[in-house]
Short mmCIF file of C-alpha atoms and ligand atoms in Angstrom, two decimals:
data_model
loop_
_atom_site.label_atom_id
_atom_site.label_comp_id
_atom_site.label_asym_id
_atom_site.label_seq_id
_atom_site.Cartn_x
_atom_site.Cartn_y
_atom_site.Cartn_z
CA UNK A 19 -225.09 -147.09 58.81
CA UNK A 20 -224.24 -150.52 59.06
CA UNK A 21 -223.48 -152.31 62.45
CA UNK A 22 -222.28 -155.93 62.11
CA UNK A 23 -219.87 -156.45 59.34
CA UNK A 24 -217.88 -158.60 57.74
CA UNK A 25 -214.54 -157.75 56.05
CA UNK A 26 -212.41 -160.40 54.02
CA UNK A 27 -209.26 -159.78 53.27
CA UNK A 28 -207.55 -161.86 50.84
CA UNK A 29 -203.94 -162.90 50.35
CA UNK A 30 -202.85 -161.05 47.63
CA UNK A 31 -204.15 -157.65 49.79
CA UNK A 32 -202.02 -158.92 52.74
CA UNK A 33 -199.20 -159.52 50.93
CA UNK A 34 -199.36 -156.50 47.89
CA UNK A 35 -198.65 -159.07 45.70
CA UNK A 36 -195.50 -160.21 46.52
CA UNK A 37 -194.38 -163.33 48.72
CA UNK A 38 -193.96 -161.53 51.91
CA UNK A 39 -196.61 -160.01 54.07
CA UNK A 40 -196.98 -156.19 53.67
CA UNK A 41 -197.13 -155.18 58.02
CA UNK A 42 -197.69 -151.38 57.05
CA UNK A 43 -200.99 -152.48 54.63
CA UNK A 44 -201.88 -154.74 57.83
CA UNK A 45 -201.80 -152.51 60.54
CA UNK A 46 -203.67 -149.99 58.62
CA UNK A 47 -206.73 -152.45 57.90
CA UNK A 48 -206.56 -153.13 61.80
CA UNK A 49 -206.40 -149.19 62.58
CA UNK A 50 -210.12 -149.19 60.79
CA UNK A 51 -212.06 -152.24 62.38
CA UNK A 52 -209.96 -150.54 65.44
CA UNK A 53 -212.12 -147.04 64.89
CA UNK A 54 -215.18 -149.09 64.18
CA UNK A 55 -215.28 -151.49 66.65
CA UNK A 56 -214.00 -147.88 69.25
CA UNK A 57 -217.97 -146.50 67.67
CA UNK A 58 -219.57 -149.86 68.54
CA UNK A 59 -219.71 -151.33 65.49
CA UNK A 60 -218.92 -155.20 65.61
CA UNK A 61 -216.30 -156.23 63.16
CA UNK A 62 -215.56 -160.01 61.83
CA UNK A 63 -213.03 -160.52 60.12
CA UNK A 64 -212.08 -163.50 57.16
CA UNK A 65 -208.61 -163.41 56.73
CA UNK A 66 -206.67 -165.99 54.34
CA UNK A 67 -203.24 -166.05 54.09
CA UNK A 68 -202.20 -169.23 56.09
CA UNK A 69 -200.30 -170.96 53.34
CA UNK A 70 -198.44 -167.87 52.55
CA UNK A 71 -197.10 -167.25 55.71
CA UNK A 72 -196.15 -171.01 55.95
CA UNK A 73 -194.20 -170.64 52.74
CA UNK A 74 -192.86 -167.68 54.21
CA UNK A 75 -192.11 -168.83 57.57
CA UNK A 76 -190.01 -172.00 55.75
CA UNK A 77 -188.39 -169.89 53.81
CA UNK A 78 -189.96 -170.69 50.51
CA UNK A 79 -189.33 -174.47 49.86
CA UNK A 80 -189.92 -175.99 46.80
CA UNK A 81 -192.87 -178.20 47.72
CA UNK A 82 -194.96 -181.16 45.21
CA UNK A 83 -198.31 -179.06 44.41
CA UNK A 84 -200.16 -181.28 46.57
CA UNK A 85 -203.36 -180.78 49.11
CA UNK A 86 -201.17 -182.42 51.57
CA UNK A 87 -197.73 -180.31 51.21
CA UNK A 88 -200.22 -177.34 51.42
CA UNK A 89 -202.12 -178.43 54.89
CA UNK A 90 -198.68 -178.56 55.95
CA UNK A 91 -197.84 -174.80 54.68
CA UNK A 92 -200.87 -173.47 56.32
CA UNK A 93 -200.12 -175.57 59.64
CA UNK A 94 -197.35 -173.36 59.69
CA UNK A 95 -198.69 -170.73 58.63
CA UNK A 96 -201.94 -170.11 60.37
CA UNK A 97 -200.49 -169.75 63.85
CA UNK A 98 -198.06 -167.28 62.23
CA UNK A 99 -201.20 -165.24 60.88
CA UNK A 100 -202.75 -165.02 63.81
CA UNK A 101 -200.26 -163.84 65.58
CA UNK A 102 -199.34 -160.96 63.09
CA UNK A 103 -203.05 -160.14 63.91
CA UNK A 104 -202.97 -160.39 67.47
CA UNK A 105 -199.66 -158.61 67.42
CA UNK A 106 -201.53 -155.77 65.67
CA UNK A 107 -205.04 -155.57 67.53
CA UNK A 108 -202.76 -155.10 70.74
CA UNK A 109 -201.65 -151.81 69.63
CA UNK A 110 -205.43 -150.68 69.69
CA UNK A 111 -206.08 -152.81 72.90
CA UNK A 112 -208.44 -155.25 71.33
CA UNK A 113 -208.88 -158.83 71.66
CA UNK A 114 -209.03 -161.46 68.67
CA UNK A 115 -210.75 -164.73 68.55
CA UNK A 116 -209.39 -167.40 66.32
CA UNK A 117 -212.38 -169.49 64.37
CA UNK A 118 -211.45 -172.43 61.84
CA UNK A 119 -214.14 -173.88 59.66
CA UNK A 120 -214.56 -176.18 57.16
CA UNK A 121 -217.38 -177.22 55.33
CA UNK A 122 -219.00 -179.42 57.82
CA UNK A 123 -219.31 -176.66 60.41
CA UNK A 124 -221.92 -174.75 58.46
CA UNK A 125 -223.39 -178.09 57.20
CA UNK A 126 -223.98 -180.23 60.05
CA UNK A 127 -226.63 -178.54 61.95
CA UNK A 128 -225.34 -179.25 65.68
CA UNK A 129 -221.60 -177.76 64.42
CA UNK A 130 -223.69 -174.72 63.06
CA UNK A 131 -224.91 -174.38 66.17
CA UNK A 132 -221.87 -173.97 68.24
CA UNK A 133 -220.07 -172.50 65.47
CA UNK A 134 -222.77 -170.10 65.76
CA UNK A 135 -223.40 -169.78 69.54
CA UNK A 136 -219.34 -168.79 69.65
CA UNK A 137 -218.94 -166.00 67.24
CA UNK A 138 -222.20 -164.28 69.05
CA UNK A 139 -220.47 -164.64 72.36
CA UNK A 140 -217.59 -163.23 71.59
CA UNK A 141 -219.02 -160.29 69.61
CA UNK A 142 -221.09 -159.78 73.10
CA UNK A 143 -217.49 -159.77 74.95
CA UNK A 144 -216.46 -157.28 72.29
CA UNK A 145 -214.26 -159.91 70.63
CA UNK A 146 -212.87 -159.41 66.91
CA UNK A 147 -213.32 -163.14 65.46
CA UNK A 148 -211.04 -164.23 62.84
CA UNK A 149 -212.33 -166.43 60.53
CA UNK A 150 -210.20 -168.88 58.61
CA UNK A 151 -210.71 -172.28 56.51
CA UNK A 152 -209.32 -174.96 59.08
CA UNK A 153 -206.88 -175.61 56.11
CA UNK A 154 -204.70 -178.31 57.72
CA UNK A 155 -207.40 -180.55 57.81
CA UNK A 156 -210.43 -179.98 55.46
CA UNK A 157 -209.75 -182.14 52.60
CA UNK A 158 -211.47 -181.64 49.20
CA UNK A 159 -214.22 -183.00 50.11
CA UNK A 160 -215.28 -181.20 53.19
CA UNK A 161 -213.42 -177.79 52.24
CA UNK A 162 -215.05 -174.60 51.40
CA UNK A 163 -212.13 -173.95 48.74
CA UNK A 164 -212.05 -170.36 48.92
CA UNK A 165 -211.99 -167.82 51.50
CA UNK A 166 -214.96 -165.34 49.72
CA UNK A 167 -217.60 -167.89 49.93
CA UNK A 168 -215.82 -168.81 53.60
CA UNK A 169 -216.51 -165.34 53.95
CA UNK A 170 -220.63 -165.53 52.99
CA UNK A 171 -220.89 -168.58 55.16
CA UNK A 172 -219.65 -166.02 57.88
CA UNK A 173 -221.99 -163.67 56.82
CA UNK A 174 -224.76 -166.21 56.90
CA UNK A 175 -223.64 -167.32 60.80
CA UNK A 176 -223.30 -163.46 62.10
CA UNK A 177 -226.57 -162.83 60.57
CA UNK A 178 -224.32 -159.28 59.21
CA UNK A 179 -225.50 -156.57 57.27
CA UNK A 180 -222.70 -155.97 55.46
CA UNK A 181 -220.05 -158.27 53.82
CA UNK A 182 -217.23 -156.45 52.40
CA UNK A 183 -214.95 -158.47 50.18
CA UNK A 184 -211.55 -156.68 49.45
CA UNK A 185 -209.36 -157.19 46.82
CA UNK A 186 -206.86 -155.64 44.31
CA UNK A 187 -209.18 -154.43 42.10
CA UNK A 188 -211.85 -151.19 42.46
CA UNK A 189 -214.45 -153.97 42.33
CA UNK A 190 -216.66 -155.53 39.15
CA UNK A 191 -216.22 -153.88 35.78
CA UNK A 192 -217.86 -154.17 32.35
CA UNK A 193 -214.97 -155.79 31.20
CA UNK A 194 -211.67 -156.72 32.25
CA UNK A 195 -210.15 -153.40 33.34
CA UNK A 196 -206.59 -154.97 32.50
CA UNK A 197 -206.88 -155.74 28.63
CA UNK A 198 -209.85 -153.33 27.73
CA UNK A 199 -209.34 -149.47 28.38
CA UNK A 200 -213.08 -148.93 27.74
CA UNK A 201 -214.28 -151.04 30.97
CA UNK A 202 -216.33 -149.30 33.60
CA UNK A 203 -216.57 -149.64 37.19
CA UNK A 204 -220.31 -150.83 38.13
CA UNK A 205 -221.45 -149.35 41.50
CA UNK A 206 -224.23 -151.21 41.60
CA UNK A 207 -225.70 -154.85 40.79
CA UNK A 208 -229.51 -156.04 41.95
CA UNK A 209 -229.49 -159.01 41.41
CA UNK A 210 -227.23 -161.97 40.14
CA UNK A 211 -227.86 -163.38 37.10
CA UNK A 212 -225.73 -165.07 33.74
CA UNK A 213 -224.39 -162.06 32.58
CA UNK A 214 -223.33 -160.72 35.84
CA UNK A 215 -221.08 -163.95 36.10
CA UNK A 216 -219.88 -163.56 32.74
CA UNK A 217 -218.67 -160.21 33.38
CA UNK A 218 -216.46 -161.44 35.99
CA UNK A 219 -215.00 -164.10 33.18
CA UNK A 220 -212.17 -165.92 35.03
CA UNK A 221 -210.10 -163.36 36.72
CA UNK A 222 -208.03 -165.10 39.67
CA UNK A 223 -205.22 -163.26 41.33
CA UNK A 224 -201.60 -164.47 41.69
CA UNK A 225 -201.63 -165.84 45.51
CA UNK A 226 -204.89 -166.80 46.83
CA UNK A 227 -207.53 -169.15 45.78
CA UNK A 228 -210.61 -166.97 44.11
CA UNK A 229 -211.22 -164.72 41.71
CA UNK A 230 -214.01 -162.54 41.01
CA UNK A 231 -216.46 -165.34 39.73
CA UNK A 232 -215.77 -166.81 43.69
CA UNK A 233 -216.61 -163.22 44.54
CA UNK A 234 -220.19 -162.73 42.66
CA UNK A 235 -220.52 -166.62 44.04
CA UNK A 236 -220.29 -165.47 48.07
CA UNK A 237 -222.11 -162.17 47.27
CA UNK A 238 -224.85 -164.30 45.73
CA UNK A 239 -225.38 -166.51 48.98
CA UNK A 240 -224.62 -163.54 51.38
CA UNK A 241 -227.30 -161.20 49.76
CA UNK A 242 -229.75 -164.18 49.95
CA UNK A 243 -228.97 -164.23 53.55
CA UNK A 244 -230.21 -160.46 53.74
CA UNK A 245 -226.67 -159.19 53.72
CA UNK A 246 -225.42 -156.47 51.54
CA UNK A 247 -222.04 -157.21 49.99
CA UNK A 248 -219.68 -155.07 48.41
CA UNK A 249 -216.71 -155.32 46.39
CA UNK A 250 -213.72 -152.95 46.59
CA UNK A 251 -210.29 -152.47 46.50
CA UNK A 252 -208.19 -152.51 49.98
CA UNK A 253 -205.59 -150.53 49.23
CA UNK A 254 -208.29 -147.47 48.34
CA UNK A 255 -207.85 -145.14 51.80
CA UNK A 256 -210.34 -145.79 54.59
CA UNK A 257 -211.80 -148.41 52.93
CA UNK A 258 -213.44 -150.42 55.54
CA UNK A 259 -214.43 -147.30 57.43
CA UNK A 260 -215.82 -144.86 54.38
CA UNK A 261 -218.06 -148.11 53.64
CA UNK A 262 -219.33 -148.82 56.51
CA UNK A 263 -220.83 -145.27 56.35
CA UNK A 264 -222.32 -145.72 53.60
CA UNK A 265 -219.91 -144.90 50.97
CA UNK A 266 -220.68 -145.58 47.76
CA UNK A 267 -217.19 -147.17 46.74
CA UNK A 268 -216.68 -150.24 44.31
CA UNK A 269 -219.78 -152.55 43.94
CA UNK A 270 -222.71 -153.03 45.42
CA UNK A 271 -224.89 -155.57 45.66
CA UNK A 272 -228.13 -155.25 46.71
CA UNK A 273 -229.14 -157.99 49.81
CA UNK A 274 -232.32 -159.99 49.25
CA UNK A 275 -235.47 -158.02 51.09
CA UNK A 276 -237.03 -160.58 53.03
CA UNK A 277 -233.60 -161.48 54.82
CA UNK A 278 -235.26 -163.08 58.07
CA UNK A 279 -237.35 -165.60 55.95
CA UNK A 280 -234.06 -166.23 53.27
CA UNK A 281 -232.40 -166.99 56.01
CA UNK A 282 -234.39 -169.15 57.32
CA UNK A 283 -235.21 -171.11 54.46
CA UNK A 284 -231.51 -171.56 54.24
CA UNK A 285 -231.40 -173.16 57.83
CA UNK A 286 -234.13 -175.29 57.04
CA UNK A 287 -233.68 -176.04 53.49
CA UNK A 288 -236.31 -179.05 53.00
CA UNK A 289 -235.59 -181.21 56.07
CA UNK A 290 -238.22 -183.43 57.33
CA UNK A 291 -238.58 -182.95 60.95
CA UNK A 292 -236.39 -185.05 63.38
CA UNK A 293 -239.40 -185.28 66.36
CA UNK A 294 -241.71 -183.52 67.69
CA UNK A 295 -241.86 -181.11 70.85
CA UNK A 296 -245.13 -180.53 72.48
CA UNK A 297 -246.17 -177.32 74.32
CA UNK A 298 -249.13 -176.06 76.68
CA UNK A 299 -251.63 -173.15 75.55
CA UNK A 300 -249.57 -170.31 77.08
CA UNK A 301 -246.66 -171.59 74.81
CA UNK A 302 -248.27 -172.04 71.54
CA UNK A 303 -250.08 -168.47 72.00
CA UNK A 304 -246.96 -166.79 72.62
CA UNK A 305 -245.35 -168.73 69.63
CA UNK A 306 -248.31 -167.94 67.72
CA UNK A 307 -249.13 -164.19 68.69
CA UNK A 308 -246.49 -162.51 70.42
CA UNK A 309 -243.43 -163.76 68.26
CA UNK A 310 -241.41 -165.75 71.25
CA UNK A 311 -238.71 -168.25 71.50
CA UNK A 312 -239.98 -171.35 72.77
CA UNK A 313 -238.33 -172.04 76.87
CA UNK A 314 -238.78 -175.10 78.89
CA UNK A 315 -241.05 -174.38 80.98
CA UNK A 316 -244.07 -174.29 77.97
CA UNK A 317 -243.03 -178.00 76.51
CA UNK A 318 -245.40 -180.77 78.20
CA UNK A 319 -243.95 -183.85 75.95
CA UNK A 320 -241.01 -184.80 73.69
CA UNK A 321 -241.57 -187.31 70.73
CA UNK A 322 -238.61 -189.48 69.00
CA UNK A 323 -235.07 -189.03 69.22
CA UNK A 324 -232.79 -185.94 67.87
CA UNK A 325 -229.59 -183.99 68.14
CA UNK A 326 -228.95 -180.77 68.86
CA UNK A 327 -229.56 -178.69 65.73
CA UNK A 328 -231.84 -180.77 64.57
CA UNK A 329 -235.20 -179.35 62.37
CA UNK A 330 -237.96 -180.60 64.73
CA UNK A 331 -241.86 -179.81 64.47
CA UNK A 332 -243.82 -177.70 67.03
CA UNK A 333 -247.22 -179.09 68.19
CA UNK A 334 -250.26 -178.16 70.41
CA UNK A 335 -252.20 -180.30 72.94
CA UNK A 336 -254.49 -181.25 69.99
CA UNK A 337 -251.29 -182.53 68.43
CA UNK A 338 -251.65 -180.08 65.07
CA UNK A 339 -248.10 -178.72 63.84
CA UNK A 340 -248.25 -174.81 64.89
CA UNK A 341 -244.33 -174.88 63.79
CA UNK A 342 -240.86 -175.70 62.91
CA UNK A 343 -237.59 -175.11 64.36
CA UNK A 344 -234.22 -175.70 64.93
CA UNK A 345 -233.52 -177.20 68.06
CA UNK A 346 -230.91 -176.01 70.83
CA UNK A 347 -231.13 -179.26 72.71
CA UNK A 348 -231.26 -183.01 71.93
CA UNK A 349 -234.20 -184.97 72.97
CA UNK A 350 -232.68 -186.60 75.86
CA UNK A 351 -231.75 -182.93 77.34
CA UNK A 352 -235.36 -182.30 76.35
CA UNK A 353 -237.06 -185.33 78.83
CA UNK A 354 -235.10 -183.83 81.62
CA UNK A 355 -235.56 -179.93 81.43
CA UNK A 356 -239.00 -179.97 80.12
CA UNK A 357 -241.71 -177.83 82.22
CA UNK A 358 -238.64 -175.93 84.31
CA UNK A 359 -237.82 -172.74 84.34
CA UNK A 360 -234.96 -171.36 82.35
CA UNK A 361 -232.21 -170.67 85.09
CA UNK A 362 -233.20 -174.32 86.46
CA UNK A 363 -231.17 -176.02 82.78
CA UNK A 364 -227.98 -175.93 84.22
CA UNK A 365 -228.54 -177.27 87.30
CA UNK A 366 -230.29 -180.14 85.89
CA UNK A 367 -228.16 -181.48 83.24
CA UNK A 368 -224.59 -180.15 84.15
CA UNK A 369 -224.18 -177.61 81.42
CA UNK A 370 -226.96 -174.86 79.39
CA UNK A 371 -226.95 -174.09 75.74
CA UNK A 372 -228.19 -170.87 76.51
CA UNK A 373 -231.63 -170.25 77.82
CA UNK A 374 -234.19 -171.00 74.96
CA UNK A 375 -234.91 -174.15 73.57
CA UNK A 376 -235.61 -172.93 70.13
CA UNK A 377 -234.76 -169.46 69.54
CA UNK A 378 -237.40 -167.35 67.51
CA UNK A 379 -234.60 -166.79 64.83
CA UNK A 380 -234.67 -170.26 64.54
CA UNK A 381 -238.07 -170.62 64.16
CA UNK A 382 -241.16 -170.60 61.12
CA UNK A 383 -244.66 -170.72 61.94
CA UNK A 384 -246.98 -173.28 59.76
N1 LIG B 21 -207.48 -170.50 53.42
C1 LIG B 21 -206.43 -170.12 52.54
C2 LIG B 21 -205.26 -169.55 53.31
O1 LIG B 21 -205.43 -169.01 54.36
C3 LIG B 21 -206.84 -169.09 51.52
C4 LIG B 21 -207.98 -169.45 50.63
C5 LIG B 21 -208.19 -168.32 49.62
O2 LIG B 21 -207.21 -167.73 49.16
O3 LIG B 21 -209.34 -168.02 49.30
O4 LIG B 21 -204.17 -169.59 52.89
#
């Protein structure tokens, strides 16, 4: 059984198709992260559909096909969406969390960070976060484009075990299931090669932005990640709950075995260390031997300058590099907390990033 999971729901399952969003299909997606979330499981959900409800919510003007008219539609239209949402949780008593992204808040390691930091706190408070491109501002440059690799990056940042992506179709066939009668659902897919992309050849539904290729694209970085993914269709019954139980519905694709070190390479993907963080003996045994997050209280020194999220390199009293990590705290937090205990942070610099300095997750031994 899975227990963290991600479930995207795209705009053309919101809306069935048409130009107006389909309540009854809505309420019944929020019944099932309802009955999950009821048997502890903790549910995150990607929803798109901003620009649609803007269109809707103006009452379909004819707009210039422009990335400006449409951060204007999904101005409009996000608040809109999340309010349908929240309107909907409340009949099951649960809260919802809004989260907007864009690129840069996955990229730039500090943003990561607190992008990161929030969606654990509020799946600790029991929270449902609802993910969404911050679509009224990410310009092409700095946009994700699409709301199923949005949806990996989500993955990626929950550290899930399951992504499922749900669509209008059963999930990937042999060949287009709409022009060939002979095509076959494939339950399964190991790994992600050529021909797995040609198979999905360039379907793209009427209302949002992917298609399957955008599909095999998230499931390839989630599954790198060490998160399952699977493709099905929303509208099949107890979707989102039969799945989570292990259901072998639509496809599957198999997640990456070493997840913890994928992921990790991912964080760190060839960055030359930012400075350098010196700890005692009792620190760089427990980093070494008993698998710890490095605290305060075990750094003696801080070398160079760096941000928060920066990569920065681990060293002993003999100055040799026992490892790397990602840093919770800049160096200039670093100079004041080093050597104190953990509940002393706050006091000292007016605010805490959470106890650790460098949280094992965070961390690879050299
Ligand atoms: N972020 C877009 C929206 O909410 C959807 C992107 C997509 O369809 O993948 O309207």
């Amino acid at each position: 059984m899975y227990q963290r999971i991600v479930v995207k729901f795209g705009t053309s399952l919101l809306t069935g198709g048409t130009r107006h969003f389909q309540l009854a299909r809505m309420v019944e997606l929020v019944r099932q992260c309802a009955e999950l979330r009821q048997m502890g499981k903790e549910i995150i959900i990607c929803s798109s559909g901003a620009i649609a409800a803007g269109r809707e919510r103006l009452g379909f003007p004819e707009l210039p096909n422009t990335i400006i008219h449409k951060q204007m539609l999904a101005a409009v239209g996000q608040s809109r969406l999340m309010r349908m949402w929240e309107n909907l949780f409340e009949i099951y008593e649960t809260h919802v969390g809004q989260m907007l992204l864009t690129r840069a808040d996955v990229e730039i390691r500090s943003r990561f960070l607190n992008a990161r930091d929030a969606l654990h706190t509020m799946l600790e408070y029991r929270i449902i976060p609802i993910f969404n491109e911050n679509d009224a501002v990410a310009t092409a440059e700095i946009k994700v484009g699409d709301n199923d690799n949005l949806s990996a990056l989500v993955a990626l940042l929950a550290e899930a075990d399951l992504l499922i992506l749900l669509t209008d179709q059963a999930g990937l066939y042999t060949a287009d299931p709409r022009s060939n009668p002979d095509a076959t659902l494939i339950p399964r897919v190991e790994t992600i090669d050529e021909s797995v992309y040609r198979l999905a050849g360039k379907s793209v539904s009427g209302l949002g932005t992917g298609g399957m290729v955008t599909k095999i694209q998230a499931a390839d970085v989630a599954r790198r990640g060490g998160t399952e993914v699977v493709i099905a269709a929303g509208k099949e019954p107890n979707v989102i709950t039969r799945l989570v139980k292990g259901e072998a519905l639509g496809t599957h694709f198999a997640a990456l075995e070493t997840p913890l070190d994928n992921r990790k390479r991912w964080i760190f993907g060839g960055t030359t260390p930012s400075g350098g963080i010196i700890v005692d003996q009792g620190a760089a045994r427990a980093l070494r031997h008993k698998n710890s997050s490095l605290l305060p209280s075990g750094i003696t020194k801080i070398e160079g300058d760096f941000g928060r999220g920066d990569t920065v390199s681990i060293r002993d009293q003999d100055g040799s590099e026992l490892a790397r990590g990602m840093t919770r705290y800049n160096s200039e937090d670093l100079q004041r907390i080093k050597g104190c205990q953990s509940d002393e942070i706050a006091e000292r610099l007016g605010y805490a990033y959470g106890a650790v300095v460098i949280h094992r997750n965070d961390l690879i031994l050299v």
